[in-house]
Coordinates of C-alpha atoms and ligand atoms in Angstrom, one line a residue:
M1 CA 159.2 64.3 101.9
E2 CA 159.8 66.5 104.9
Q3 CA 161.4 64.4 107.6
F4 CA 162.9 64.9 111.1
Y5 CA 165.3 62.5 112.7
E6 CA 166.7 62.7 116.2
A7 CA 168.9 59.9 117.6
Q8 CA 171.6 59.1 120.2
D9 CA 174.2 56.4 119.8
F10 CA 177.4 55.3 121.4
L11 CA 180.4 55.2 119.0
M12 CA 184.0 56.4 119.0
N13 CA 183.9 55.9 122.8
T14 CA 181.5 58.8 123.2
T15 CA 177.8 59.6 122.9
I16 CA 176.8 60.9 119.5
S17 CA 173.6 63.0 119.1
Q18 CA 172.1 63.8 115.8
K19 CA 169.2 66.0 114.7
I20 CA 168.4 66.2 111.0
H21 CA 165.6 68.0 109.2
G22 CA 164.7 68.5 105.5
N23 CA 163.3 66.9 102.4
L24 CA 165.5 64.0 103.0
S25 CA 166.2 61.2 100.5
G26 CA 167.1 57.7 101.7
E27 CA 168.0 56.6 105.2
I28 CA 169.9 59.7 106.4
Y29 CA 170.2 58.5 109.9
D30 CA 171.8 55.2 109.0
R31 CA 174.1 56.8 106.5
A32 CA 175.8 59.0 109.1
I33 CA 176.1 56.1 111.6
I34 CA 177.5 53.8 108.9
E35 CA 180.0 56.5 108.0
L36 CA 181.0 57.0 111.6
Q37 CA 181.5 53.2 112.0
R38 CA 183.6 53.2 108.8
L39 CA 185.7 56.1 110.1
E40 CA 186.2 54.4 113.5
D41 CA 187.4 51.3 111.6
L42 CA 189.8 53.4 109.7
L43 CA 191.1 55.8 112.3
S44 CA 190.9 54.1 115.7
F45 CA 194.2 53.7 117.7
Y46 CA 192.7 50.6 119.4
R47 CA 191.4 48.6 116.4
E48 CA 194.1 46.3 115.2
T49 CA 192.9 46.4 111.6
S50 CA 192.7 50.2 111.3
E51 CA 195.0 52.2 109.0
V52 CA 196.3 54.0 112.0
S53 CA 197.3 50.7 113.7
L54 CA 198.9 49.5 110.5
L55 CA 200.9 52.6 110.2
N56 CA 201.9 52.4 113.9
R57 CA 203.0 48.7 113.6
R58 CA 205.2 49.6 110.6
A59 CA 207.0 52.4 112.5
G60 CA 210.7 52.3 111.6
K61 CA 210.0 50.3 108.4
P62 CA 209.3 51.4 104.8
A63 CA 206.3 53.7 104.1
V64 CA 202.7 52.4 103.9
K65 CA 200.0 53.3 101.4
I66 CA 197.2 55.2 103.2
S67 CA 193.8 56.4 102.2
E68 CA 193.1 59.9 100.9
E69 CA 191.2 60.6 104.1
L70 CA 194.0 59.6 106.5
L71 CA 196.5 61.6 104.3
F72 CA 194.3 64.7 104.7
I73 CA 193.9 64.3 108.5
L74 CA 197.7 63.8 108.9
Q75 CA 198.4 66.8 106.7
Q76 CA 196.2 68.9 108.8
A77 CA 197.7 67.5 112.0
K78 CA 201.2 68.3 110.8
K79 CA 200.1 71.8 109.9
Y80 CA 198.8 72.5 113.4
A81 CA 201.8 70.8 115.0
Q82 CA 204.0 73.2 113.1
L83 CA 201.8 76.3 113.9
S84 CA 201.8 75.4 117.6
E85 CA 205.4 74.3 117.8
N86 CA 204.4 70.8 118.6
A87 CA 202.0 71.7 121.4
F88 CA 199.5 69.8 119.2
C89 CA 201.0 66.6 118.0
V90 CA 199.4 63.4 116.7
S91 CA 202.5 61.3 117.1
L92 CA 202.2 61.8 120.9
A93 CA 200.7 58.4 121.4
P94 CA 203.7 56.9 123.3
L95 CA 203.3 59.6 125.9
V96 CA 199.5 59.4 126.0
Q97 CA 199.9 55.6 126.6
L98 CA 202.6 56.2 129.2
W99 CA 200.4 58.5 131.2
R100 CA 197.4 56.3 130.8
R101 CA 199.4 53.3 132.2
S102 CA 200.5 55.4 135.2
G103 CA 196.8 55.6 136.3
A104 CA 196.5 51.8 136.4
A105 CA 199.9 51.3 138.0
Q106 CA 199.5 54.1 140.5
E107 CA 203.0 55.2 139.7
L108 CA 204.1 58.3 137.8
P109 CA 206.3 57.8 134.6
S110 CA 210.0 58.3 135.3
P111 CA 211.8 61.3 133.8
D112 CA 213.8 58.8 131.7
D113 CA 210.6 57.2 130.3
I114 CA 209.2 60.6 129.5
S115 CA 212.3 61.8 127.7
H116 CA 212.6 58.6 125.7
S117 CA 209.0 58.9 124.6
L118 CA 209.5 62.6 123.7
T119 CA 212.2 61.6 121.2
L120 CA 209.5 59.6 119.3
C121 CA 207.1 62.5 119.1
E122 CA 208.9 65.0 117.0
N123 CA 206.8 66.3 114.1
D124 CA 209.4 65.3 111.6
N125 CA 209.1 61.7 112.7
L126 CA 205.9 61.5 110.6
E127 CA 206.7 61.6 106.9
L128 CA 204.0 62.1 104.3
N129 CA 204.3 61.6 100.6
E130 CA 201.4 63.3 99.0
E131 CA 202.1 62.0 95.5
D132 CA 202.5 58.4 96.4
H133 CA 199.8 58.5 99.1
T134 CA 202.1 57.0 101.7
A135 CA 203.0 57.7 105.3
R136 CA 205.9 56.6 107.4
L137 CA 206.9 56.9 111.1
R138 CA 210.6 57.1 110.9
T139 CA 211.5 55.6 114.3
G140 CA 210.5 52.2 115.7
G141 CA 208.1 52.6 118.6
A142 CA 206.6 55.9 117.3
M143 CA 202.8 55.9 117.1
I144 CA 200.0 58.3 116.1
D145 CA 196.7 58.8 117.9
L146 CA 194.1 60.9 116.2
G147 CA 192.1 61.6 119.5
G148 CA 192.8 65.3 119.2
I149 CA 191.4 65.7 115.6
G150 CA 189.5 62.6 114.5
K151 CA 186.1 63.6 115.9
G152 CA 186.3 67.0 114.2
F153 CA 187.0 65.3 110.8
S154 CA 184.1 62.9 111.5
A155 CA 181.7 65.8 112.2
D156 CA 182.7 67.5 108.9
R157 CA 182.1 64.2 107.0
C158 CA 178.6 63.7 108.6
C159 CA 177.5 67.2 107.7
D160 CA 178.7 66.6 104.1
I161 CA 176.4 63.6 104.1
Y162 CA 173.5 65.4 105.6
K163 CA 173.8 68.1 102.8
D164 CA 174.0 65.4 100.1
M165 CA 170.8 63.9 101.5
G166 CA 168.9 67.3 101.3
A167 CA 169.1 68.4 104.9
V168 CA 168.4 72.1 105.5
S169 CA 168.9 71.9 109.2
A170 CA 171.2 69.5 111.1
F171 CA 173.1 69.1 114.4
I172 CA 175.7 66.6 115.4
N173 CA 177.5 66.4 118.7
L174 CA 180.4 63.9 119.1
G175 CA 181.2 64.2 122.7
G176 CA 181.7 68.0 122.9
N177 CA 182.5 68.3 119.2
V178 CA 179.5 70.1 117.6
K179 CA 178.7 70.9 114.0
T180 CA 175.5 72.3 112.5
I181 CA 173.8 73.0 109.2
G182 CA 171.4 76.0 108.9
T183 CA 169.2 77.0 111.8
R184 CA 167.1 74.9 114.0
P185 CA 163.9 73.5 112.4
D186 CA 161.9 76.4 114.1
G187 CA 164.1 79.0 112.4
K188 CA 166.0 80.0 115.5
P189 CA 169.8 79.7 115.6
W190 CA 171.5 76.7 117.1
V191 CA 172.7 77.6 120.6
I192 CA 175.5 75.4 122.0
G193 CA 176.1 75.3 125.7
I194 CA 179.7 75.5 126.9
Q195 CA 180.4 73.2 129.8
H196 CA 181.6 74.8 133.1
P197 CA 184.9 73.1 133.7
D198 CA 184.3 72.8 137.5
K199 CA 180.6 72.0 137.5
P200 CA 178.6 68.8 136.9
R201 CA 178.1 67.7 133.3
G202 CA 175.4 69.8 131.7
A203 CA 176.1 73.0 133.7
C204 CA 177.2 75.6 131.2
Y205 CA 179.0 78.9 131.9
G206 CA 178.1 80.3 128.5
T207 CA 176.5 79.7 125.1
I208 CA 177.6 80.1 121.6
L209 CA 175.5 80.7 118.5
C210 CA 176.6 78.2 115.9
S211 CA 174.9 78.1 112.5
D212 CA 176.7 76.4 109.6
R213 CA 179.7 76.1 111.9
S214 CA 181.4 74.0 114.4
A215 CA 182.1 74.6 118.1
V216 CA 184.7 72.4 119.8
T217 CA 185.8 72.4 123.4
S218 CA 189.0 70.9 124.8
G219 CA 189.4 70.7 128.5
G220 CA 191.4 68.8 131.0
Y221 CA 188.3 68.1 133.2
E222 CA 186.9 65.7 130.6
R223 CA 189.2 62.7 131.2
Y224 CA 192.1 62.2 133.6
Q225 CA 194.2 59.6 135.5
E226 CA 194.3 59.8 139.2
V227 CA 197.7 58.8 140.7
N228 CA 198.0 58.8 144.5
G229 CA 195.1 61.3 144.8
T230 CA 196.4 63.8 142.2
K231 CA 194.6 64.2 138.9
Y232 CA 196.6 64.2 135.7
Q233 CA 194.5 65.2 132.7
H234 CA 194.6 63.5 129.3
I235 CA 196.0 66.3 127.1
I236 CA 199.8 66.1 127.0
D237 CA 202.1 69.0 126.2
G238 CA 204.2 67.8 123.2
R239 CA 207.1 70.0 124.3
T240 CA 207.5 68.7 127.9
G241 CA 205.9 65.2 127.7
C242 CA 203.8 66.0 130.8
P243 CA 200.0 66.7 131.1
A244 CA 199.4 70.2 129.9
D245 CA 199.5 72.7 132.7
S246 CA 199.1 76.1 131.0
G247 CA 196.7 77.8 133.4
L248 CA 193.6 77.0 131.3
K249 CA 190.6 74.9 132.2
S250 CA 189.1 74.8 128.7
V251 CA 189.2 76.4 125.2
T252 CA 186.3 76.5 122.8
V253 CA 186.9 77.2 119.1
L254 CA 184.3 78.4 116.6
S255 CA 185.1 77.6 113.0
E256 CA 183.5 76.5 109.7
S257 CA 185.7 73.4 109.8
S258 CA 185.3 71.0 112.7
T259 CA 188.6 69.4 111.8
Q260 CA 190.2 72.8 112.3
A261 CA 188.3 73.6 115.5
D262 CA 189.2 70.3 117.0
A263 CA 193.0 70.7 116.3
L264 CA 193.0 74.4 117.3
S265 CA 191.2 73.8 120.6
T266 CA 193.6 71.1 121.7
A267 CA 196.6 73.1 120.6
A268 CA 195.4 76.3 122.3
F269 CA 194.6 74.4 125.5
V270 CA 198.2 73.2 125.7
L271 CA 199.7 76.6 124.7
G272 CA 197.9 78.6 127.4
L273 CA 196.2 82.0 127.2
Q274 CA 198.7 84.2 125.5
K275 CA 200.1 81.9 122.9
G276 CA 196.8 80.2 122.4
L277 CA 195.2 83.6 121.6
E278 CA 197.9 84.3 119.1
L279 CA 197.4 80.9 117.4
V280 CA 193.7 81.3 117.2
C281 CA 193.9 84.9 115.9
D282 CA 196.4 84.0 113.2
A283 CA 194.2 81.0 112.0
D284 CA 191.3 81.5 109.7
C285 CA 188.7 80.5 112.2
I286 CA 185.9 82.6 113.7
G287 CA 187.4 82.8 117.1
A288 CA 187.7 81.2 120.6
V289 CA 186.6 81.4 124.2
F290 CA 189.2 80.7 126.9
F291 CA 188.3 79.7 130.5
T292 CA 191.3 80.1 132.8
C293 CA 192.2 78.4 136.1
A294 CA 191.6 81.9 137.7
Q295 CA 187.9 81.5 136.6
E296 CA 188.2 84.3 134.0
V297 CA 186.8 84.2 130.5
Y298 CA 188.7 85.6 127.5
L299 CA 187.1 86.1 124.1
T300 CA 188.7 86.9 120.8
K301 CA 187.0 89.7 118.8
G302 CA 185.6 87.3 116.2
V303 CA 183.6 85.2 118.6
T304 CA 182.2 88.0 120.8
P305 CA 179.0 88.5 118.7
Y306 CA 178.1 84.8 119.1
F307 CA 179.0 84.3 122.8
R308 CA 176.8 84.9 125.8
L309 CA 178.0 84.6 129.4
L310 CA 175.6 82.8 131.7
E311 CA 177.5 83.2 135.0
K312 CA 179.0 86.0 137.0
L313 CA 182.6 85.7 135.8
N314 CA 185.1 88.3 134.8
C315 CA 185.0 88.3 131.0
Y316 CA 187.4 90.2 128.7
E317 CA 187.5 90.7 125.0
V318 CA 191.0 90.6 123.5
S319 CA 192.0 92.6 120.5
Q320 CA 194.9 91.1 118.7
Ligands
AMP1 P1 190.7 66.8 122.5 O1 189.6 66.3 123.4 O2 190.3 67.0 121.1 O3 191.4 67.9 123.1 O4 191.8 65.6 122.3 C1 192.4 64.9 123.4 C2 192.9 63.6 123.0 O5 193.9 63.8 122.0 C3 193.6 62.8 124.1 O6 192.7 62.0 124.8 C4 194.7 62.1 123.4 O7 194.2 60.9 122.8 C5 195.1 63.0 122.3 N1 196.1 64.1 122.7 C6 196.5 64.3 124.0 N2 197.4 65.3 123.9 C7 197.5 65.8 122.6 C8 198.2 66.8 122.0 N3 199.1 67.6 122.6 N4 198.1 66.9 120.6 C9 197.3 66.1 119.9 N5 196.5 65.1 120.5 C10 196.6 64.9 121.8
MG2 MG1 190.9 68.4 119.7

């Protein structure tokens, strides 16, 4: 029977919007939400019983058995850490926590605290054994936080479920992490607005056509700590241990895989325009849109046919 579902929920510390259409079998809406709850239980840094917390508590001790899903996410995370020379880094949690605490304490972390935390964040510190399905954080105090990749993985999982249930058209947005199936129910392509980094929520500087694909934006404007009147945004550079300061306001990546788009957008945001463009162009994604602190927009060739600029901004296509 032809059905159309549209819903909004609050999970994973963000608003989740879903639109699902097709000859659907079973309770499609519930299945995606139940799946997201299950993934949050598995992957959350803040849930004591999650696999991530278990792994973090066992840092410095023998390896722990982990699920196939966590193994896959950690493999992907390690791959993008390697490709970005640790600009993207899931074992960055000690630094993420350090900077979060500085907001509450109204005091910046000391250089000593930063360099101590940095030693815990090296990519090699996370060991994976694919045959045994185990993971280990080598040094006590090391911790992983999947905030930079987990929503992408969750969006991919939800779209797999929509397809299993017979959806021909679907859209899910997990707080700026969008993935779609097919076209909109009226046959028109899905058009995703890209948030203007300096304007109120909902004000977009451009749009991106996104059918059977994922569009993910990383930006410093989304979340930040304010210490003595200065804003320190939530994405940390794994090479310096300080909030990323690469001359970018946001990066949007278009890819068939939301896991990839999520990791790449965070990595490219940290790397800055030049190295970020190289990373995206070498990866097997469609492309990316960069918004710089100088209010300029840079597009990779692959994304140009899908992107539309809505504001009067200098916009350049980059051939790599
Ligand atoms: P995103 O919104 O996908 O760019 O992810 C940002 C979140 O990922 C932050 O709130 C942190 O929890 C975590 N994070 C911060 N810096 C990094 C980084 N360099 N690599 C991976 N995850 C990070
Ligand atoms: Mg990300």
